[in-house]
Coordinates of C-alpha atoms in Angstrom, one line a residue:
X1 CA 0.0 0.0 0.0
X2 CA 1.3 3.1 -1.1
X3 CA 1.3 5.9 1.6
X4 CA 2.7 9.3 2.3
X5 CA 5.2 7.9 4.8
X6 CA 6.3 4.9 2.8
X7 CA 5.5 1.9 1.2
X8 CA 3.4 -0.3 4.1
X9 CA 4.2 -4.2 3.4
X10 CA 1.9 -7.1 4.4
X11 CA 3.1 -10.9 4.7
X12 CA 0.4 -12.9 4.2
X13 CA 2.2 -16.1 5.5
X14 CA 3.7 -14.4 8.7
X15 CA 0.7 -12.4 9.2
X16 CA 3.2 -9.5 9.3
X17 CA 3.3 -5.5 8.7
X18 CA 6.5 -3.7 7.6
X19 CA 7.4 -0.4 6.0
X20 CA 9.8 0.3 3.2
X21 CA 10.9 4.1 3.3
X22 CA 14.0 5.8 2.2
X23 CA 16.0 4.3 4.8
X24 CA 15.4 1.0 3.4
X25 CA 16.6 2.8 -0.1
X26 CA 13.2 4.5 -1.9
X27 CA 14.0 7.5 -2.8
X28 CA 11.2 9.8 -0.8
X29 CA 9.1 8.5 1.5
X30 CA 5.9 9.8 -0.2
X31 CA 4.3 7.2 -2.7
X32 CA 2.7 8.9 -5.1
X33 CA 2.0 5.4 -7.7
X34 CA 2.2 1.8 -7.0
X35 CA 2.2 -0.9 -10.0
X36 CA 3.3 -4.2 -9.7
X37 CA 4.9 -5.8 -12.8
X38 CA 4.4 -9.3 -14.3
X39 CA 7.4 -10.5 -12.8
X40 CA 6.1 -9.3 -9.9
X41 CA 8.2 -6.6 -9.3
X42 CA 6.7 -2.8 -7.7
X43 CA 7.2 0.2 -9.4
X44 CA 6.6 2.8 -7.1
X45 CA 6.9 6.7 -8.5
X46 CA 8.2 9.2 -5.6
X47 CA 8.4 13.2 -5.4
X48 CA 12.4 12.4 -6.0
X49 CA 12.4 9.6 -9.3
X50 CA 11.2 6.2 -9.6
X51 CA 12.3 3.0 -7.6
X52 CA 11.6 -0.4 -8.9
X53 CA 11.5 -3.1 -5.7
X54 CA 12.3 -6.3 -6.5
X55 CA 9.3 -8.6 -5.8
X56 CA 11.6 -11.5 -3.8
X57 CA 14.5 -10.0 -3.1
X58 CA 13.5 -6.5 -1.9
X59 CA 16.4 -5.2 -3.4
X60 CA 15.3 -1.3 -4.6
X61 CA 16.7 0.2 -7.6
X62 CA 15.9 3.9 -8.8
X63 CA 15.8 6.0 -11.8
X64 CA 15.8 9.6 -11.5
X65 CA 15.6 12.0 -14.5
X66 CA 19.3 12.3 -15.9
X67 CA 18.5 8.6 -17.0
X68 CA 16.0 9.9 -19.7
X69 CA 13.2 10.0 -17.5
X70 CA 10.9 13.2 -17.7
X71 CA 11.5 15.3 -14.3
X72 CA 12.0 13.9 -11.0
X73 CA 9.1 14.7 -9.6
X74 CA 6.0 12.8 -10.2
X75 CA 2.1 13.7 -8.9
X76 CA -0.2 11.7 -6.2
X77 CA -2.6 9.5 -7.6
X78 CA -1.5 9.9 -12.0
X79 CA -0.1 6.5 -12.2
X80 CA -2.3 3.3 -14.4
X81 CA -0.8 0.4 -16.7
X82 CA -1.8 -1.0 -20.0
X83 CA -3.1 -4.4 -21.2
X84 CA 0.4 -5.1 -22.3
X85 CA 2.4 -4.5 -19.5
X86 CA 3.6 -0.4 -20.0
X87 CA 3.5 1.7 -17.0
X88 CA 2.3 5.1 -17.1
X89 CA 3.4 7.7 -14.4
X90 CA 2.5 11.2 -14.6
X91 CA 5.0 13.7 -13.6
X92 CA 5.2 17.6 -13.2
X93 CA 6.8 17.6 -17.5
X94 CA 4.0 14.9 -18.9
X95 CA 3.1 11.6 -18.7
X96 CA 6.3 8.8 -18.2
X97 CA 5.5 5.5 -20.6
X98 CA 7.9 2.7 -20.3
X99 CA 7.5 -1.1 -20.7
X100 CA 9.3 -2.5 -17.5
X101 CA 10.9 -5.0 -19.8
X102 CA 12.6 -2.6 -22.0
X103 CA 14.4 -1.1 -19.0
X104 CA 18.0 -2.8 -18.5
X105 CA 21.1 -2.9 -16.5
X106 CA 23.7 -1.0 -17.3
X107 CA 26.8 -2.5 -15.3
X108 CA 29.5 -0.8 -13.9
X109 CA 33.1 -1.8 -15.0
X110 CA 34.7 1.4 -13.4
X111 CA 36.7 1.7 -10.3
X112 CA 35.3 4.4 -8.4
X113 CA 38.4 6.9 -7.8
X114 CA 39.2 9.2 -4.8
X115 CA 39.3 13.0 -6.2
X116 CA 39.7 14.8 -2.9
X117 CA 40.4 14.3 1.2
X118 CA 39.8 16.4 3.6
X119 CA 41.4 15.9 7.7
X120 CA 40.1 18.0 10.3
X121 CA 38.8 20.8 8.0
X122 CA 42.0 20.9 6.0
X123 CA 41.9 19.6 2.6
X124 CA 44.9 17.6 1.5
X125 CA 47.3 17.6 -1.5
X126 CA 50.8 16.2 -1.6
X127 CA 52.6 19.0 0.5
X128 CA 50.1 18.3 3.2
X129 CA 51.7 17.4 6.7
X130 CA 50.6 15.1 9.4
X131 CA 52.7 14.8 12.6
X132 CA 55.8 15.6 10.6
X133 CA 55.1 13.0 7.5
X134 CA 53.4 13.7 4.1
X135 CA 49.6 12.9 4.1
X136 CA 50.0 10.8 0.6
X137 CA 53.3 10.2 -1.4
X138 CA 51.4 11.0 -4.7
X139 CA 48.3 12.7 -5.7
X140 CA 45.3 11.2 -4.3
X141 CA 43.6 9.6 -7.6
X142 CA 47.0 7.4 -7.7
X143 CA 47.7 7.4 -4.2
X144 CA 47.1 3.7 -2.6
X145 CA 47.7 4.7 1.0
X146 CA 47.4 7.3 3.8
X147 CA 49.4 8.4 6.4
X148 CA 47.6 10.4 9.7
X149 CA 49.1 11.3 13.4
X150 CA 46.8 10.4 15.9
X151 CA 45.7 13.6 16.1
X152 CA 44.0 13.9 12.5
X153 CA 41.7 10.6 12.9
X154 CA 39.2 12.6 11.5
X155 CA 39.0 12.6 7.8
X156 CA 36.7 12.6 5.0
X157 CA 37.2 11.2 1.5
X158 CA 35.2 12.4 -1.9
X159 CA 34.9 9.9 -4.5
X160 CA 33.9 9.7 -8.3
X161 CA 32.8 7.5 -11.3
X162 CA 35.1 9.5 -13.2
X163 CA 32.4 9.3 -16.4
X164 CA 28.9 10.7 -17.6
X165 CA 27.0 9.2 -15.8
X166 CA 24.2 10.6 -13.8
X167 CA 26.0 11.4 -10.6
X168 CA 22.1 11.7 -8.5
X169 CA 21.7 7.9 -9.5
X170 CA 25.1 6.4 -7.9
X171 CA 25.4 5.9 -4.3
X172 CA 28.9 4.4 -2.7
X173 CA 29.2 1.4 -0.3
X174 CA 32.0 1.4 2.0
X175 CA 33.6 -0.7 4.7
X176 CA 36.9 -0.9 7.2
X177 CA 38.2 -4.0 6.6
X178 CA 39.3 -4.5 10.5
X179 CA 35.6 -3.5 11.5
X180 CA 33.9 -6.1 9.6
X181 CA 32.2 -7.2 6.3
X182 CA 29.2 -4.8 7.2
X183 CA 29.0 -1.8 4.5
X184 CA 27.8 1.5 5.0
X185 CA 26.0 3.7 2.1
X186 CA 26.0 7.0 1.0
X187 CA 22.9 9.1 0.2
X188 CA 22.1 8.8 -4.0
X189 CA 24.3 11.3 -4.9
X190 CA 26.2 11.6 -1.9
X191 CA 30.2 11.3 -2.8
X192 CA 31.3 12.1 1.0
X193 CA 32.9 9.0 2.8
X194 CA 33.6 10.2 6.5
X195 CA 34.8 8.2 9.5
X196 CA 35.5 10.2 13.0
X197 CA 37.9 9.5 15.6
X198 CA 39.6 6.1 14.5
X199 CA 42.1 4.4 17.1
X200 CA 45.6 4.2 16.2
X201 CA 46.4 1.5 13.6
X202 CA 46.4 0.4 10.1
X203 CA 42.8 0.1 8.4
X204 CA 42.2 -0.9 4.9
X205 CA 39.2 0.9 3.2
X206 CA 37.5 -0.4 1.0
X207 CA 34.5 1.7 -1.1
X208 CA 32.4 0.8 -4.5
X209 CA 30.0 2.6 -6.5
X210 CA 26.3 1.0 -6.9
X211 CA 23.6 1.7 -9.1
X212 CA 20.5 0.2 -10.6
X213 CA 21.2 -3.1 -8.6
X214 CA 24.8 -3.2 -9.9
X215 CA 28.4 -2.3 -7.9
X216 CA 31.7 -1.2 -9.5
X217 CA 34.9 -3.4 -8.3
X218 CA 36.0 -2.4 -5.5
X219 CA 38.5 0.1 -4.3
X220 CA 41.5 -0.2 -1.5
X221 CA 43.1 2.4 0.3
X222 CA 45.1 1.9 3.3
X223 CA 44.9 4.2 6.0
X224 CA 47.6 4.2 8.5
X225 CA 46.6 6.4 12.2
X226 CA 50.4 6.5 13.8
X227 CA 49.9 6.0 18.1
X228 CA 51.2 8.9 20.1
X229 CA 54.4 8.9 21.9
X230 CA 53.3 6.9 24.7
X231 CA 52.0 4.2 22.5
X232 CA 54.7 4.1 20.3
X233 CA 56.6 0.8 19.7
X234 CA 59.7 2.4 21.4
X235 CA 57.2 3.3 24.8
X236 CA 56.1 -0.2 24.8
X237 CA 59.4 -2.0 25.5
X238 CA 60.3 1.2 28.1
X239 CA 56.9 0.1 30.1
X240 CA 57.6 -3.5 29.6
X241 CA 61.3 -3.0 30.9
X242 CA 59.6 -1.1 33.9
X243 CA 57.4 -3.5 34.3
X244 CA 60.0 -6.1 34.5
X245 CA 62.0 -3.8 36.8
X246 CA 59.7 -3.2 39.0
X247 CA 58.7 -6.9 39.4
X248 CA 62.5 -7.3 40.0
X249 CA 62.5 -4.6 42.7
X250 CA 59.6 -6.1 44.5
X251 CA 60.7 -9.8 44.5
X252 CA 64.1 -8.7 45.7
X253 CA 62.3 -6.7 48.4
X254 CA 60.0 -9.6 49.1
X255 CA 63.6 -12.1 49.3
X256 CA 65.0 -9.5 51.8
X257 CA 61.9 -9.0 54.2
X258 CA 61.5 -13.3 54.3
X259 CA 65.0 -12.9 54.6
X260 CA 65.3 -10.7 57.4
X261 CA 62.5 -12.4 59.2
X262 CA 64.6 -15.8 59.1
X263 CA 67.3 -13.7 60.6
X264 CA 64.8 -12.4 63.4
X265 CA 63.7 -15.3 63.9
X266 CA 67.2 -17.2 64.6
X267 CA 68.2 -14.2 66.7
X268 CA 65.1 -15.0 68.9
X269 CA 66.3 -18.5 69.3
X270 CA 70.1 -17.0 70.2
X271 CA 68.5 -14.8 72.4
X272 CA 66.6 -17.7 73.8
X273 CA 69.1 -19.9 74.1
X274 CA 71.5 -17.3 75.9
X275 CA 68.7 -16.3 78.6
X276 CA 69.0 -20.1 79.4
X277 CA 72.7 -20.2 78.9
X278 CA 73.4 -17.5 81.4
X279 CA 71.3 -18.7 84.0
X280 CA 73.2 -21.8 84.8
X281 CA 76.5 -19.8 84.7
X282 CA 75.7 -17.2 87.0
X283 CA 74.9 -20.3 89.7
X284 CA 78.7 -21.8 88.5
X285 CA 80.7 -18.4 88.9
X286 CA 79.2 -18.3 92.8
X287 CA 80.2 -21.1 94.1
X288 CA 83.8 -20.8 92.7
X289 CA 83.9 -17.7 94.2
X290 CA 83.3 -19.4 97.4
X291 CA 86.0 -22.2 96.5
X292 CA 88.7 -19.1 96.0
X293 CA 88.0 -18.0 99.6
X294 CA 88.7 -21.3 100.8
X295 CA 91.4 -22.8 98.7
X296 CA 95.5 -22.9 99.9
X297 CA 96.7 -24.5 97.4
X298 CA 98.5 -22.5 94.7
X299 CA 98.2 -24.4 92.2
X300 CA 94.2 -24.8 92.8
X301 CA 93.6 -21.3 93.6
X302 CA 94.9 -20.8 90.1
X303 CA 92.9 -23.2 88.4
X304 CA 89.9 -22.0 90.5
X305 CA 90.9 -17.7 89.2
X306 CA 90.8 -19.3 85.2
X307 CA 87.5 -20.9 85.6
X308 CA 86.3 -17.6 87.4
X309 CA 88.1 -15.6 84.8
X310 CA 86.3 -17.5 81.4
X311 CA 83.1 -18.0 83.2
X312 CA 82.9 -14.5 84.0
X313 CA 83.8 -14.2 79.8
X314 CA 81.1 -16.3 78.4
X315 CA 78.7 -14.0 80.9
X316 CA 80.1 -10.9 79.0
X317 CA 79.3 -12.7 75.8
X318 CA 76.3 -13.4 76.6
X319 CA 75.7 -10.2 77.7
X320 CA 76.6 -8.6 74.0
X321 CA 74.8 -11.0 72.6
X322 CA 71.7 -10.3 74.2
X323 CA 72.3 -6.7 72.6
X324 CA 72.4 -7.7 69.0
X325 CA 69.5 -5.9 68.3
X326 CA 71.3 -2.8 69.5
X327 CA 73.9 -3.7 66.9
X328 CA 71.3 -4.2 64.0
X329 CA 69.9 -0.4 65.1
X330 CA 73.3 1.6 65.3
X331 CA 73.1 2.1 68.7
X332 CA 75.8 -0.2 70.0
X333 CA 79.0 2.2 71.0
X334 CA 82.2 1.6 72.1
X335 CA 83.1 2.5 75.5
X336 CA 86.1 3.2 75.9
X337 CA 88.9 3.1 79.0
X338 CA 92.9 3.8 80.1
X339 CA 93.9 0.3 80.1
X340 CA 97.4 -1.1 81.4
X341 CA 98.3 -3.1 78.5
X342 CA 100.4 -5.9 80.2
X343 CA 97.6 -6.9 82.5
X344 CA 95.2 -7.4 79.9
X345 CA 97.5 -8.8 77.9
X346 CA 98.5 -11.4 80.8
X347 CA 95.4 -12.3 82.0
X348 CA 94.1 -13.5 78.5
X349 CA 97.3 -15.3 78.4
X350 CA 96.5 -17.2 81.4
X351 CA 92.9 -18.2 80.1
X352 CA 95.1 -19.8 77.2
X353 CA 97.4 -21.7 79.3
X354 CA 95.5 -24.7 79.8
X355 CA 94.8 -25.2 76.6
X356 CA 98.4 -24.5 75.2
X357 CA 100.0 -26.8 77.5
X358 CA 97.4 -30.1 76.2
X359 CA 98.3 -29.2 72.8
X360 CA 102.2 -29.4 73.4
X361 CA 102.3 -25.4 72.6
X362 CA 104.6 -22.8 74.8
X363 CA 103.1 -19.5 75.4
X364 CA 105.3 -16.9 75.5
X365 CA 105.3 -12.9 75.8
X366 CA 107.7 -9.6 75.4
X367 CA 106.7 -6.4 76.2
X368 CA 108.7 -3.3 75.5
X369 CA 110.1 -1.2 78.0
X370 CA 108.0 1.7 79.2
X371 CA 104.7 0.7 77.6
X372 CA 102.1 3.3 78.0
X373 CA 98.5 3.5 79.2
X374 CA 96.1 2.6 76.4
X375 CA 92.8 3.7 75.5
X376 CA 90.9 0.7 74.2
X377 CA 87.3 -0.8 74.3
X378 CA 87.5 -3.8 76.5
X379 CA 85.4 -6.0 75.3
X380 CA 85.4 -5.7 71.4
X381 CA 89.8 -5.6 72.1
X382 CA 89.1 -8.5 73.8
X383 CA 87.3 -9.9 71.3
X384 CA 90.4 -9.4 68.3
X385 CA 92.8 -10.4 70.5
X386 CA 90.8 -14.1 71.3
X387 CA 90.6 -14.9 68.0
X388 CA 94.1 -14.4 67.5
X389 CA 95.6 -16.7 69.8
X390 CA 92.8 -19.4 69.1
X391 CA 93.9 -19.4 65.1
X392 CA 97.6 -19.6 66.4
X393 CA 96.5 -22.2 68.6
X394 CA 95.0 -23.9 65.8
X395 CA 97.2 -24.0 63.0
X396 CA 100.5 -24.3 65.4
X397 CA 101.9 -27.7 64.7
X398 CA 103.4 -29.5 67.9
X399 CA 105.8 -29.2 69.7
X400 CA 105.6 -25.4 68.7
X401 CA 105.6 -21.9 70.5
X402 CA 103.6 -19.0 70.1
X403 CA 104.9 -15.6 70.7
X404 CA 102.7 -12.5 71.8
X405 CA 104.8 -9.2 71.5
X406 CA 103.8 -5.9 72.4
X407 CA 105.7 -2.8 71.6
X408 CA 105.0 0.9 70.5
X409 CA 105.4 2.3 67.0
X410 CA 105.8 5.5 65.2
X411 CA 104.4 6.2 61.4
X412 CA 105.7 9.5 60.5
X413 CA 103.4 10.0 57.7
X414 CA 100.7 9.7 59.1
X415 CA 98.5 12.8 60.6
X416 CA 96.5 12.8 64.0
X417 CA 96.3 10.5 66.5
X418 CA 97.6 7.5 64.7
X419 CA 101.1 8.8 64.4
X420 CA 101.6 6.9 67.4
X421 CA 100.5 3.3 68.0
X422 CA 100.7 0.5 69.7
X423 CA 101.5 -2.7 67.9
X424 CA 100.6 -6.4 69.5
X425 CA 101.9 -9.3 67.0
X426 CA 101.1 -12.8 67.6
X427 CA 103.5 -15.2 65.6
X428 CA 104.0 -19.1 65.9
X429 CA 107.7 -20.7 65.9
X430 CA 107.6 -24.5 65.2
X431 CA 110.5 -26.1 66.6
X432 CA 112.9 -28.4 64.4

């Protein structure tokens, strides 16, 4: 049924209504004649040309004036057909007469070509810039590619049959290749392909020219949208090296905090273990103190001063032991004191003489005349001076000696207070 706001479709099978109008490709929406064909085709004359609708494909193909029809326009309700077939439609310049059989095809061997482009309001020729690089290499009816920044996305092209052909009949079918096989139309008449906003990337455009139910081969145009900076190839392997770095950084920190909490957690068990260590000892070093009041033996109340002398050590290690975490803060300091050398020297030497004298070893000493009062730390001293003698203890073969000298020495180019020092030198003498 023809109507003033398209052509109103009823399926008898489905029990269906439906209405064809220009977006399904008439060319007006007002129907001013409707004749059906004996192929069963509609002929349906509009206020813009006639459109012929194919009766089982739907397919819609129109005629306007340029293809020797008499004016474009046609009136409401001037429309019959004859006994043999011919259509009559009248139209603002006379009465149209054609025999629907008579009317053929014209194919379309052209390739429709691109004759102008147009990106962000600018149109383009071959001194055309875009982020720093030509637009086309060529001129655009050659040209087989693009090239745009990521800042013209935006771009329009025109395209032509390049022939005489009525220009209001042809419409063009476009596509992007990456988007799909879906193609998009132009307007009969319509040259103006547009596209807004495209992502970076390559695109291949393709674009053909229709008519009377026929389309021209098709046409490709690559269209290459560069990224910005921060997209760039060159970005990508910066992020992806950050990336990796930072992953790096973390599992390293990760290694170090499990590490450090393995380390906490063995210095709780030394700490532990020391607490229970030093109890035990602090019962041992009283009753030898009672044994030293009481012994009168020499050689006893000697033995009886070393055990009092190393226990009394191992309570002092315990002790800096138990301030480790003082250590692992920087607050651990070095306390200093005037020490007479030859004592301290002497009473570590005597904590070493029981052990010398299983090994088959001879301890011996020489101090310099006129040794001064040092400044030292007591307990860390202590500490460099143990693990001397036990090394010379160690790797002295038997029957040897080990020697412990002390004396003062001078270094003239040096400035301050290490000008002068005092030297203790532990050296092992095997015997032949």
């Amino acid at each position: 049924m023809a109507t003033r706001n398209g052509l109103l479709c009823y399926d008898v099978t489905r029990n269906q209504y439906s209405v064809m109008m220009t977006g399904q490709g008439l060319l007006d929406d007002v129907i001013c004649g409707l004749v059906k064909d004996g192929h069963g085709d509609l002929w349906c004359s509009t206020m813009r040309g006639i459109s012929r609708i194919d009766g089982h494909t739907k397919e819609v193909v129109n005629y306007y004036a340029g293809d020797d029809w008499q004016g474009n326009v046609y009136l409401e309700g001037r429309y019959t057909q004859a006994t043999d077939g011919s259509i009559y439609f009248g139209s603002g310049k006379g009465i149209v007469c054609f025999h629907p059989d008579s009317i053929r095809k014209v194919r379309m061997e052209r390739t429709p070509v691109i004759t102008g482009m147009q990106v962000n309001g600018r149109l383009v020729n071959r001194q055309t810039l875009s982020g720093k690089h030509p637009v086309v290499s060529e001129d655009l009816v050659r040209a087989t590619g693009v090239h745009l920044s990521y800042s013209d996305n935006s771009f329009a092209f025109w395209v032509s049959m390049m022939d005489y052909r009525n220009a209001e009949s042809i419409f063009y079918e476009y596509r992007l290749e990456e988007f799909g096989d879906t193609w998009s139309r132009t307007l009969p008449g319509e040259s103006r392909i547009q596209y807004h906003h495209l992502p970076p990337g390559d695109y291949t455009l393709l674009l053909r020219a229709c008519e009377n139910g026929f389309c021209s081969p098709v046409r490709a145009m690559k269209v290459h949208i560069a990224p910005p900076w921060y997209f760039s190839p060159f970005a990508r392997i910066l992020y992806t090296l950050f990336i990796i770095g930072a992953c790096c950084l973390w599992y390293i920190a990760v290694q170090r905090k499990r590490r450090e909490e393995v380390g906490e957690m063995k210095l709780r068990f030394f700490i532990n273990i020391a607490h229970e260590i030093r109890s035990p000892l602090t019962l041992i070093v009283s009753p030898v103190e009672d044994l030293l009041k009481k012994a009168s033996d020499a050689e006893m109340h000697k033995s009886l001063l070393l055990i009092r002398y190393n226990a009394n050590r191992i309570l002092e290690l315990l002790n800096q032991l138990l301030d480790v975490r003082r250590i692992d803060k920087g607050q651990m300091r070095l306390h200093f004191a005037e020490i007479d050398i030859r004592h301290f020297v002497n009473e570590l030497l005597d904590a070493f003489s029981g052990q010398a004298r299983q090994q088959g070893i001879t301890l011996q000493v020489e101090f310099a005349d006129d040794l001064p009062l040092v400044w030292i730390d007591p307990d860390n001293f202590d500490k460099v001076l143990v693990n001397l003698l036990m090394n010379a203890l160690k790797y002295t073969p038997q029957p040897g000696t080990v020697c412990v000298s002390v004396k003062t020495g001078s270094a003239p180019d040096a400035a301050g207070p290490l000008r002068d020092y005092l030297e203790i030198a532990v050296e092992e003498q095997v015997k032949a």
